[in-house]
PDB file of N, CA and C in Angstrom:
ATOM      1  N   UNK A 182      44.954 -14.677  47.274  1.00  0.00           N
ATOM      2  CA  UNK A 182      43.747 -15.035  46.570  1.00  0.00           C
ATOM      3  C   UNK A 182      43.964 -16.398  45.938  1.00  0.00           C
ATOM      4  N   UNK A 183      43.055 -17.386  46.361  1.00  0.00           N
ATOM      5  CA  UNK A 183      43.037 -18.578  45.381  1.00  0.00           C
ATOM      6  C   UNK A 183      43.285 -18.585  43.848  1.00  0.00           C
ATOM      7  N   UNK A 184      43.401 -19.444  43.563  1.00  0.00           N
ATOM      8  CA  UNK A 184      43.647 -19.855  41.944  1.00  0.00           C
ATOM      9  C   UNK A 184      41.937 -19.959  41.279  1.00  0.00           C
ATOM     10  N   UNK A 185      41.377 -20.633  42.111  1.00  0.00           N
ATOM     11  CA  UNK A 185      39.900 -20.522  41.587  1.00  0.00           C
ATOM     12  C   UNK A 185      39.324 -19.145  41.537  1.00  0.00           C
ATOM     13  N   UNK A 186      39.268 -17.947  42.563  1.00  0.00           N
ATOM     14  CA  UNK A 186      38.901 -17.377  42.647  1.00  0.00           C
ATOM     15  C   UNK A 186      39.329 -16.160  41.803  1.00  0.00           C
ATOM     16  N   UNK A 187      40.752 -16.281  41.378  1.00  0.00           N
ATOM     17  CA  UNK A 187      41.380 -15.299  39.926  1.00  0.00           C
ATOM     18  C   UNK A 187      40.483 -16.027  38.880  1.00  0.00           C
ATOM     19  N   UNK A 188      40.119 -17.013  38.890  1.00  0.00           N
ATOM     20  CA  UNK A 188      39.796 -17.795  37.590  1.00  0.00           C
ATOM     21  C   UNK A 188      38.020 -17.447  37.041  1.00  0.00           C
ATOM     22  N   UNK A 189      37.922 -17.056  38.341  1.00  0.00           N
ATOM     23  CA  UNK A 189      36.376 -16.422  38.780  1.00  0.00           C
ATOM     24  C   UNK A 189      36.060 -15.364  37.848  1.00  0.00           C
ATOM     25  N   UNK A 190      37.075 -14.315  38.816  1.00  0.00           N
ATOM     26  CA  UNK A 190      37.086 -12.818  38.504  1.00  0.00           C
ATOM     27  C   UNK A 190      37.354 -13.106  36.776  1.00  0.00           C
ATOM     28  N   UNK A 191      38.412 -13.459  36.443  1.00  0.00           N
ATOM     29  CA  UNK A 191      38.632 -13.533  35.285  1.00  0.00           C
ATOM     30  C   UNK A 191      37.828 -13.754  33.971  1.00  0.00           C
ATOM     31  N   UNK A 192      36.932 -15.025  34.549  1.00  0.00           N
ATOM     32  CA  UNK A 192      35.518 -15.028  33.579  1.00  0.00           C
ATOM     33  C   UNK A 192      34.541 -14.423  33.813  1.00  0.00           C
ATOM     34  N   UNK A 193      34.514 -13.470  34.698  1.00  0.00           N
ATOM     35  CA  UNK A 193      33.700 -12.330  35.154  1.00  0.00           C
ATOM     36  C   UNK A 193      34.247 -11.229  34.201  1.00  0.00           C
ATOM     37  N   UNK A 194      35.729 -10.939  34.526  1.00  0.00           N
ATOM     38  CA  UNK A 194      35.903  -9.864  33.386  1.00  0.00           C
ATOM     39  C   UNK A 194      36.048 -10.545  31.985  1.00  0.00           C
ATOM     40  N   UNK A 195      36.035 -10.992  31.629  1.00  0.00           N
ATOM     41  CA  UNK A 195      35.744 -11.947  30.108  1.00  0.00           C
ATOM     42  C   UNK A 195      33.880 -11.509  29.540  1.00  0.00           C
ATOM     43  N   UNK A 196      32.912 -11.653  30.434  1.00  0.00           N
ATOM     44  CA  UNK A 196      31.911 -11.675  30.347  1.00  0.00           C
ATOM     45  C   UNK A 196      31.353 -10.545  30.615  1.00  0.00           C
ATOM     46  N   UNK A 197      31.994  -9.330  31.077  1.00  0.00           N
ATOM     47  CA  UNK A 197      31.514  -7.802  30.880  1.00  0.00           C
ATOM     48  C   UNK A 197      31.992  -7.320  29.571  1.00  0.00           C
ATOM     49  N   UNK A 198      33.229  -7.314  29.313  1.00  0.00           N
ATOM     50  CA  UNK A 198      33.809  -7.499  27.903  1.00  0.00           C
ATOM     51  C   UNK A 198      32.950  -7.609  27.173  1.00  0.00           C
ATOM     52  N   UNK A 199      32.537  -9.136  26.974  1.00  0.00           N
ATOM     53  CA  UNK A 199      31.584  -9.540  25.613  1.00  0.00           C
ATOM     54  C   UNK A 199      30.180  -8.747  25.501  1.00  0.00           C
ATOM     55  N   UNK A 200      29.821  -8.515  26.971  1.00  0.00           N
ATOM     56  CA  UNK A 200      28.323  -7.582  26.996  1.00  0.00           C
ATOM     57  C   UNK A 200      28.567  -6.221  26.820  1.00  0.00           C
ATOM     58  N   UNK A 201      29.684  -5.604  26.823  1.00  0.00           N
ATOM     59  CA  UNK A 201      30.193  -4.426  26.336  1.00  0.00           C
ATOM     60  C   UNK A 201      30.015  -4.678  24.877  1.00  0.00           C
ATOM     61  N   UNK A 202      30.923  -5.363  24.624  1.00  0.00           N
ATOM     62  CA  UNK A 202      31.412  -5.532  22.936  1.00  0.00           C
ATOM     63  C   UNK A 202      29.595  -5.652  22.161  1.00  0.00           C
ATOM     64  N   UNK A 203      29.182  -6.444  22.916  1.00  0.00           N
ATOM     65  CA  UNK A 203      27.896  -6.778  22.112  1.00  0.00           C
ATOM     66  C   UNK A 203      26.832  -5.381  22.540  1.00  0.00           C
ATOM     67  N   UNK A 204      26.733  -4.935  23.308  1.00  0.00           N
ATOM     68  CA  UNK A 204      25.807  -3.458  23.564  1.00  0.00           C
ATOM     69  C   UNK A 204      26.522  -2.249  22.743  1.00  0.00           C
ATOM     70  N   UNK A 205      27.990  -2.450  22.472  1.00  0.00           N
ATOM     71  CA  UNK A 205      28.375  -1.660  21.115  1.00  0.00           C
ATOM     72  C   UNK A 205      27.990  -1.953  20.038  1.00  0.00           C
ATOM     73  N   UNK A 206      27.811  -3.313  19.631  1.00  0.00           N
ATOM     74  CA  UNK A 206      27.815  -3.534  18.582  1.00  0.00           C
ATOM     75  C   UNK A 206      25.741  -3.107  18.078  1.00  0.00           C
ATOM     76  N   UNK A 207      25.099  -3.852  19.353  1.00  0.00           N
ATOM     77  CA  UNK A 207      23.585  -3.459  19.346  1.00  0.00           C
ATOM     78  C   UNK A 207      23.597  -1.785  18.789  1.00  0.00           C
ATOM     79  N   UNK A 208      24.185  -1.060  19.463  1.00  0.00           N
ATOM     80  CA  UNK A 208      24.006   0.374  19.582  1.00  0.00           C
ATOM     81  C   UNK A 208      24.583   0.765  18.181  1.00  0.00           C
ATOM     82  N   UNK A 209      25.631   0.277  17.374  1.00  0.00           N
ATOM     83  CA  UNK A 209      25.780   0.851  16.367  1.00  0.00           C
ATOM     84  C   UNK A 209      24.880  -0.012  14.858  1.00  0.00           C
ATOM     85  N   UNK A 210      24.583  -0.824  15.425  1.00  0.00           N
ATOM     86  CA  UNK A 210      23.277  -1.236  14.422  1.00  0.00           C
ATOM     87  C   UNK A 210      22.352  -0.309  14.510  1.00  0.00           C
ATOM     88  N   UNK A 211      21.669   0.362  15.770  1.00  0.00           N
ATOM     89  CA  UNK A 211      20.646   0.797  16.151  1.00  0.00           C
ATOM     90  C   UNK A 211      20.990   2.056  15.222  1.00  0.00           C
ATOM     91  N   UNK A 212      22.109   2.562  15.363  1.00  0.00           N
ATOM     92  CA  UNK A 212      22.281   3.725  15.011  1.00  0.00           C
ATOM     93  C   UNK A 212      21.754   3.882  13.319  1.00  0.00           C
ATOM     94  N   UNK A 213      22.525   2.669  12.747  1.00  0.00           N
ATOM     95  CA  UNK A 213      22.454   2.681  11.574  1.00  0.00           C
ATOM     96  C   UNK A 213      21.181   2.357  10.997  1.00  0.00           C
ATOM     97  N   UNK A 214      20.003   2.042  11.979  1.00  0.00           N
ATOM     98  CA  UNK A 214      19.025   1.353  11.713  1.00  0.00           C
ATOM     99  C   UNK A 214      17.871   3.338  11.749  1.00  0.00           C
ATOM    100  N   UNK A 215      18.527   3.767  12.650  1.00  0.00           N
ATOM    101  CA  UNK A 215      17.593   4.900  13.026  1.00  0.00           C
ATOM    102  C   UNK A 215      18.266   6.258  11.957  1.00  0.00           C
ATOM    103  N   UNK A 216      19.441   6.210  11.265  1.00  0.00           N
ATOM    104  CA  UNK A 216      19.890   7.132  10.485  1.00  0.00           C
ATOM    105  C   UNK A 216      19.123   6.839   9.087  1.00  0.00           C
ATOM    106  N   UNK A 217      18.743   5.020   8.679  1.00  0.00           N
ATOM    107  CA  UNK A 217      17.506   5.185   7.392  1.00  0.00           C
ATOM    108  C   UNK A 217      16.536   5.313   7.519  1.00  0.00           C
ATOM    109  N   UNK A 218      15.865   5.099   9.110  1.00  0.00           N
ATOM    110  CA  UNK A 218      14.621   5.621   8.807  1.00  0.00           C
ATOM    111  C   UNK A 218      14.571   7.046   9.060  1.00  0.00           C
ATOM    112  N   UNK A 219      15.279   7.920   9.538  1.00  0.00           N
ATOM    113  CA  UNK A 219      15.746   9.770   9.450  1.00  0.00           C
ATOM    114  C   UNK A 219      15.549   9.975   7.977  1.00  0.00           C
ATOM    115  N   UNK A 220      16.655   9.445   7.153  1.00  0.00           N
ATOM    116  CA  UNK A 220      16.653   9.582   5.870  1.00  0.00           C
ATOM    117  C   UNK A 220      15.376   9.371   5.084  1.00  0.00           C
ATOM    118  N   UNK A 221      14.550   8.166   5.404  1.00  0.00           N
ATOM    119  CA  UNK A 221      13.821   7.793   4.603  1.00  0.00           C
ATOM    120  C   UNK A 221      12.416   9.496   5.204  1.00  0.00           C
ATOM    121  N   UNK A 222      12.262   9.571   6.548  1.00  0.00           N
ATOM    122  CA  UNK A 222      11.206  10.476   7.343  1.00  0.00           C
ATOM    123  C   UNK A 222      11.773  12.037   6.343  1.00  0.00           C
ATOM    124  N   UNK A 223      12.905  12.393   6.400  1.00  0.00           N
ATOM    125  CA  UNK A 223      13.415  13.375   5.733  1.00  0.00           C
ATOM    126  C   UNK A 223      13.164  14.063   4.724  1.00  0.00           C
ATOM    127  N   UNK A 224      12.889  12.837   4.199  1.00  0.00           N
ATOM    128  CA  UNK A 224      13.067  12.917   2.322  1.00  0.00           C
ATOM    129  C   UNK A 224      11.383  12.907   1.739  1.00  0.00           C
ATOM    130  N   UNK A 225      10.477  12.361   3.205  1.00  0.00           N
ATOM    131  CA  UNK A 225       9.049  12.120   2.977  1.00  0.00           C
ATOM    132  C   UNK A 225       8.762  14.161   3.542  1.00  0.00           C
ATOM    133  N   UNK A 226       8.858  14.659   4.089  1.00  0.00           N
ATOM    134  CA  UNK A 226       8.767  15.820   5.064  1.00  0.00           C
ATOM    135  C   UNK A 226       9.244  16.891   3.566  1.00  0.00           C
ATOM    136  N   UNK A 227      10.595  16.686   2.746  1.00  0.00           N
ATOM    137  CA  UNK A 227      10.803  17.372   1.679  1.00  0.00           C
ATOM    138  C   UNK A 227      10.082  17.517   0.954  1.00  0.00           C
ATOM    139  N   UNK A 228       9.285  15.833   0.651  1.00  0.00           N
ATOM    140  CA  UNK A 228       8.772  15.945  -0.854  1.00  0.00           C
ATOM    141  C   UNK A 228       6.927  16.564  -0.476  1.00  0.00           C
ATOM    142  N   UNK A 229       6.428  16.611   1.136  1.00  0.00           N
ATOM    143  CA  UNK A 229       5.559  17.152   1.309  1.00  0.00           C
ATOM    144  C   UNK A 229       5.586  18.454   1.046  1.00  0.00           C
ATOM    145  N   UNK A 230       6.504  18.974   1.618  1.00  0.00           N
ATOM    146  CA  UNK A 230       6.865  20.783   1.608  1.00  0.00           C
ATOM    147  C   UNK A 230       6.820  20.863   0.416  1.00  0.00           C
ATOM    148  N   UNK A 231       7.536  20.370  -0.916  1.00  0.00           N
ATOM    149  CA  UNK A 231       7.123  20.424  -1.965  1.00  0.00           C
ATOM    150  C   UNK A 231       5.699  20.471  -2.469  1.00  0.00           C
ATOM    151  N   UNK A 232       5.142  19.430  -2.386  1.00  0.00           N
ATOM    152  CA  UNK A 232       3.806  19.284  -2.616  1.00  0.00           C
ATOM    153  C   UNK A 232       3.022  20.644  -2.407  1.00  0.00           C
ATOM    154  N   UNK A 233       3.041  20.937  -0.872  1.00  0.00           N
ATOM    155  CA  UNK A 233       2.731  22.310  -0.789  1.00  0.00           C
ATOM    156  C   UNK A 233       2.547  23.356  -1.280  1.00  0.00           C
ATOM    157  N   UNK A 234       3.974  23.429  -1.459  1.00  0.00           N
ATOM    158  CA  UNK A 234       4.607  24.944  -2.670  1.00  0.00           C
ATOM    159  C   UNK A 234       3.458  24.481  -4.175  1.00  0.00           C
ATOM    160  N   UNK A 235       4.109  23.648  -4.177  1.00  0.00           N
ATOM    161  CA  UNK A 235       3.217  23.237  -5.697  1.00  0.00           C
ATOM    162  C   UNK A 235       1.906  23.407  -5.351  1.00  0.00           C
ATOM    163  N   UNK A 236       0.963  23.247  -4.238  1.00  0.00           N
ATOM    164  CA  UNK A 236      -0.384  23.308  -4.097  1.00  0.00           C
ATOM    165  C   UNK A 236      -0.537  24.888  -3.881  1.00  0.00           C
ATOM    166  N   UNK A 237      -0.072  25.489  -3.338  1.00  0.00           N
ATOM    167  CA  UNK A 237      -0.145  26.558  -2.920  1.00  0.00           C
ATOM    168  C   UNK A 237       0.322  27.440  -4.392  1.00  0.00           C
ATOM    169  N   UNK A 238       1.403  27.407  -5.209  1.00  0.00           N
ATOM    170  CA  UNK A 238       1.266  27.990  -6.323  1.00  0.00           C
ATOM    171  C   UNK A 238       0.442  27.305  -7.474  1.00  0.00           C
ATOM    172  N   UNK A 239      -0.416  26.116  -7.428  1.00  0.00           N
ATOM    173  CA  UNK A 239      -1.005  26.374  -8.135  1.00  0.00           C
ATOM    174  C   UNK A 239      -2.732  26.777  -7.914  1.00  0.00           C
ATOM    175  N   UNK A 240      -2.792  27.008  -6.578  1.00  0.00           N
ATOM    176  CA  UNK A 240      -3.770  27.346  -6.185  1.00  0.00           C
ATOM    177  C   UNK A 240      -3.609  29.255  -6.751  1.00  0.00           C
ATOM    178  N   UNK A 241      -2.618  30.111  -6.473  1.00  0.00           N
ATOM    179  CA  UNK A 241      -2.278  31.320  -6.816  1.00  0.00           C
ATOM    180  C   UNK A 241      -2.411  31.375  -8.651  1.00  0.00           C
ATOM    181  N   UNK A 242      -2.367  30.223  -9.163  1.00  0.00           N
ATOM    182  CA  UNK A 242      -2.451  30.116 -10.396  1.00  0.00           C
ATOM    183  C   UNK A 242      -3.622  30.309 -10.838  1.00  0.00           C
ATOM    184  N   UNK A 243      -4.554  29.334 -10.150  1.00  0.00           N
ATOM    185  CA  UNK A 243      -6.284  28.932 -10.043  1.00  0.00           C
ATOM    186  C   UNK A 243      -6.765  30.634  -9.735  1.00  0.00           C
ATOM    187  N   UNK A 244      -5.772  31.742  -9.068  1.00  0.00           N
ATOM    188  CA  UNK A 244      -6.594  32.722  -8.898  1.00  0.00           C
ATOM    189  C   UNK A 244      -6.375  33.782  -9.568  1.00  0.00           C
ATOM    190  N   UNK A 245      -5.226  33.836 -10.591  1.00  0.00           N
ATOM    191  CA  UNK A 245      -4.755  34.697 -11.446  1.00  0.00           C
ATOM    192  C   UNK A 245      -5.789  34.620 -12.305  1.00  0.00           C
ATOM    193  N   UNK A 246      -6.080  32.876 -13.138  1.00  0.00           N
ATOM    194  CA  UNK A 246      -6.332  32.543 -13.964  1.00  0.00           C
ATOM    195  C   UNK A 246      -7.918  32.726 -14.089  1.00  0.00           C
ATOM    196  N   UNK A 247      -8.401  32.785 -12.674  1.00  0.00           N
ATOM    197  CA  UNK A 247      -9.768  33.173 -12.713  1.00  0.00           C
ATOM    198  C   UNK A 247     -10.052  34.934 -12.695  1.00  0.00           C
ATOM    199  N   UNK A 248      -9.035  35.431 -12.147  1.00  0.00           N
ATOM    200  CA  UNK A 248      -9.076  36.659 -12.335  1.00  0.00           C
ATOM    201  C   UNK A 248      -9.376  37.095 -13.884  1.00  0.00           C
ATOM    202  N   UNK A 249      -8.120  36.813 -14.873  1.00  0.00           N
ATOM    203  CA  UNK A 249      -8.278  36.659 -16.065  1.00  0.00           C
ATOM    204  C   UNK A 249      -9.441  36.821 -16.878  1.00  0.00           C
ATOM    205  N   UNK A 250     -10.206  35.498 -16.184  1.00  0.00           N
ATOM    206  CA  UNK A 250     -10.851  35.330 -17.007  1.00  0.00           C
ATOM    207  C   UNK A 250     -12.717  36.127 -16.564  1.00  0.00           C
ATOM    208  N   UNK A 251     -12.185  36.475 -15.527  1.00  0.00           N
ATOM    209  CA  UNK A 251     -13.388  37.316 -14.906  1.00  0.00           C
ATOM    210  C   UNK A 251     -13.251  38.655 -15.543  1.00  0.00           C
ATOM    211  N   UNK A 252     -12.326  39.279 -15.858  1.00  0.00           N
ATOM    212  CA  UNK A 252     -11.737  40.572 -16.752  1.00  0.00           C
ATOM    213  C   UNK A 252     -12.494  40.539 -17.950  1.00  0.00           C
ATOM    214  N   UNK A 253     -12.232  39.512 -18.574  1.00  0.00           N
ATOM    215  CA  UNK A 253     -12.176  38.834 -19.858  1.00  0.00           C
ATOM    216  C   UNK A 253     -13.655  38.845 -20.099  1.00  0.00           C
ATOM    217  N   UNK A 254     -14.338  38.564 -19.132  1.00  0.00           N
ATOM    218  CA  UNK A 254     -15.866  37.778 -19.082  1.00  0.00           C
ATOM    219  C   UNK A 254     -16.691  39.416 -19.407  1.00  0.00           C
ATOM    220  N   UNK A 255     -15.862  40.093 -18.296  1.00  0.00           N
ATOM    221  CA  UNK A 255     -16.607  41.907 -18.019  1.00  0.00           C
ATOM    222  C   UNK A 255     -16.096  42.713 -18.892  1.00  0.00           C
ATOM    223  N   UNK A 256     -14.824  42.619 -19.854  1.00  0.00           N
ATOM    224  CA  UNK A 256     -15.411  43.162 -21.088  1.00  0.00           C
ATOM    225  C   UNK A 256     -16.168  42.692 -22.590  1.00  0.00           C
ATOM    226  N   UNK A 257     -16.236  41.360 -22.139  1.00  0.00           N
ATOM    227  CA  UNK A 257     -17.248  40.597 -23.265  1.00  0.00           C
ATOM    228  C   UNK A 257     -18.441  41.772 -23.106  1.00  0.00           C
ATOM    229  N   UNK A 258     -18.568  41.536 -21.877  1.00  0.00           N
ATOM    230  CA  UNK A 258     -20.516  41.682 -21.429  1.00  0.00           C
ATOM    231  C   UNK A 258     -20.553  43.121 -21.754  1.00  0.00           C
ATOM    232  N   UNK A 259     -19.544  43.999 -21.363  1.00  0.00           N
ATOM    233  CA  UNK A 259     -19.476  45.741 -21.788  1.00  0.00           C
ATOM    234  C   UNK A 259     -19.510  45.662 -22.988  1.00  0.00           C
ATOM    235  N   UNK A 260     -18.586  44.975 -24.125  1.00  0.00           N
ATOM    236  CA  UNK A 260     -19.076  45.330 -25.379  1.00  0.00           C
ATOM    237  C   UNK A 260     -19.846  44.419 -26.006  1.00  0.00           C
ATOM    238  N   UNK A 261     -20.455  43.569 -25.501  1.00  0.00           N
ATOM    239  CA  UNK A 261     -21.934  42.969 -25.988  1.00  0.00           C
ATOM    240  C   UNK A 261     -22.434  44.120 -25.597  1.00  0.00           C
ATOM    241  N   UNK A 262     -22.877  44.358 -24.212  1.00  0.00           N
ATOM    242  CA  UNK A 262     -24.004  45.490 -24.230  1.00  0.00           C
ATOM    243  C   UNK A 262     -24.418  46.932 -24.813  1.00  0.00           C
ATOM    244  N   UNK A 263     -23.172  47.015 -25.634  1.00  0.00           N
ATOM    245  CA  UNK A 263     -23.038  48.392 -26.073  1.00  0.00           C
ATOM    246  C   UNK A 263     -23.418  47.882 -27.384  1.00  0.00           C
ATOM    247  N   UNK A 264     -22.886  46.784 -27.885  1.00  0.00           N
ATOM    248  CA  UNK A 264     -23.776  46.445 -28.959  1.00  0.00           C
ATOM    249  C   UNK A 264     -24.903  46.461 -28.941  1.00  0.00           C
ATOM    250  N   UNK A 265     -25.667  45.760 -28.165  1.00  0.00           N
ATOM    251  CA  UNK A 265     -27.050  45.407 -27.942  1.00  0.00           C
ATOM    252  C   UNK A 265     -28.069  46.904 -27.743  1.00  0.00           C
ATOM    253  N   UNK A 266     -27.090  47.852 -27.035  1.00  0.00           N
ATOM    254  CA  UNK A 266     -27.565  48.799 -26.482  1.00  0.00           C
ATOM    255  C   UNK A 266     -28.029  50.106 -28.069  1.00  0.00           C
ATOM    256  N   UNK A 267     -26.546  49.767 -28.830  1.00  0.00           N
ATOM    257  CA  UNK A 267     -26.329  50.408 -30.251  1.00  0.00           C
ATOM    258  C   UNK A 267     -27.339  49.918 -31.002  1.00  0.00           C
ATOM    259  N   UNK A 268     -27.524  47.954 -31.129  1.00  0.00           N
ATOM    260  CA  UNK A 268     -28.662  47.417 -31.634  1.00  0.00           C
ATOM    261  C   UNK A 268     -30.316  48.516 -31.827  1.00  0.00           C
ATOM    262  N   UNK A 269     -30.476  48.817 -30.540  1.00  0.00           N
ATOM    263  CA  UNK A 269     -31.904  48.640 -30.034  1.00  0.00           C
ATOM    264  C   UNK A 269     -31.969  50.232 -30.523  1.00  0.00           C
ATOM    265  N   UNK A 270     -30.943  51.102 -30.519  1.00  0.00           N
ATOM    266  CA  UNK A 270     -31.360  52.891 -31.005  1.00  0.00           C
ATOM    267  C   UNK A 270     -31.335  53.092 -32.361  1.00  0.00           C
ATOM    268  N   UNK A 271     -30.164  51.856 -32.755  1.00  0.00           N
ATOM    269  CA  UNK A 271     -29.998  52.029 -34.403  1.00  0.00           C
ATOM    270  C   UNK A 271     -31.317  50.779 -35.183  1.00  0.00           C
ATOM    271  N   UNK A 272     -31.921  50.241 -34.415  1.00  0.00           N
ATOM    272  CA  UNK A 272     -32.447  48.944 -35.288  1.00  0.00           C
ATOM    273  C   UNK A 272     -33.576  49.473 -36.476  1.00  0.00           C
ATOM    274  N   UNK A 273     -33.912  48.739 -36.869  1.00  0.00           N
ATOM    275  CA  UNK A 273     -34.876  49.348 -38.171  1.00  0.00           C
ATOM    276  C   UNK A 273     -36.169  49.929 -37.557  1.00  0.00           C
ATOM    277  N   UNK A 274     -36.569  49.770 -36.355  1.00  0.00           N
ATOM    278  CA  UNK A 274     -37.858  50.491 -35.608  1.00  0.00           C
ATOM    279  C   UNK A 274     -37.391  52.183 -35.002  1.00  0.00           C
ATOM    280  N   UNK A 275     -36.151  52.372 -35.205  1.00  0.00           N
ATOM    281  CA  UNK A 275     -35.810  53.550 -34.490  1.00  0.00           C
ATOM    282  C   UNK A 275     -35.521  53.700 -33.104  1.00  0.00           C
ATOM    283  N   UNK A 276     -35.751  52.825 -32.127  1.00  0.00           N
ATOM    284  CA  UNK A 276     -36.185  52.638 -30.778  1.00  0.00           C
ATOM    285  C   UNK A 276     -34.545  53.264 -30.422  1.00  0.00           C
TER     286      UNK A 276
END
C-alpha cells in the first residue's frame, strides 16, 4: 500500500472518530436536554393531579356543606311551622 494511501485511510479514520466523538457528545446533550424537560412535564402532571384531588375534595366539601345546610334549612322550617302552626290554635281569636 502506498504512503499516500495509509495517509488517506488514516484521515478517514481520524474523521469517523471526530463524528463519533461529536454524535456522543450531540446525544448526551440531547439527553440532558430531554431529562429537564421530563422533569419540568413531571412536576406540571403532579401539581395537576394535585389540583384535582383538591378540586375534587373540595367539591365533596361543597356537598357536605350543602347537605348541612339543607338539614339545617328543614329543621328551621319544621320548627317555624310548628310555631306558626301553635301561633294560629293558640292566637287570641282561638282559631
Amino acid at each position: 500500500m502506498g504512503t499516500f494511501r495509509r495517509q488517506e485511510l488514516e484521515s478517514r479514520r481520524r474523521e469517523l472518530e471526530r463524528k463519533r466523538q461529536s454524535f456522543e457528545a450531540r446525544m448526551v446533550m440531547m439527553r440532558a436536554e430531554f431529562e429537564v424537560e421530563e422533569e419540568v412535564i413531571q412536576q406540571t402532571i403532579s401539581e395537576s393531579e394535585l389540583l384535582g384531588e383538591e378540586v375534587v375534595q373540595d367539591r365533596g366539601q361543597m356537598v357536605l356543606s350543602r347537605q348541612a345546610d339543607s338539614s339545617a334549612y328543614k329543621r328551621d322550617v319544621r320548627t317555624n311551622g310548628a310555631r306558626t302552626n301553635g301561633a294560629r290554635t293558640n292566637g287570641p281569636r282561638g282559631l
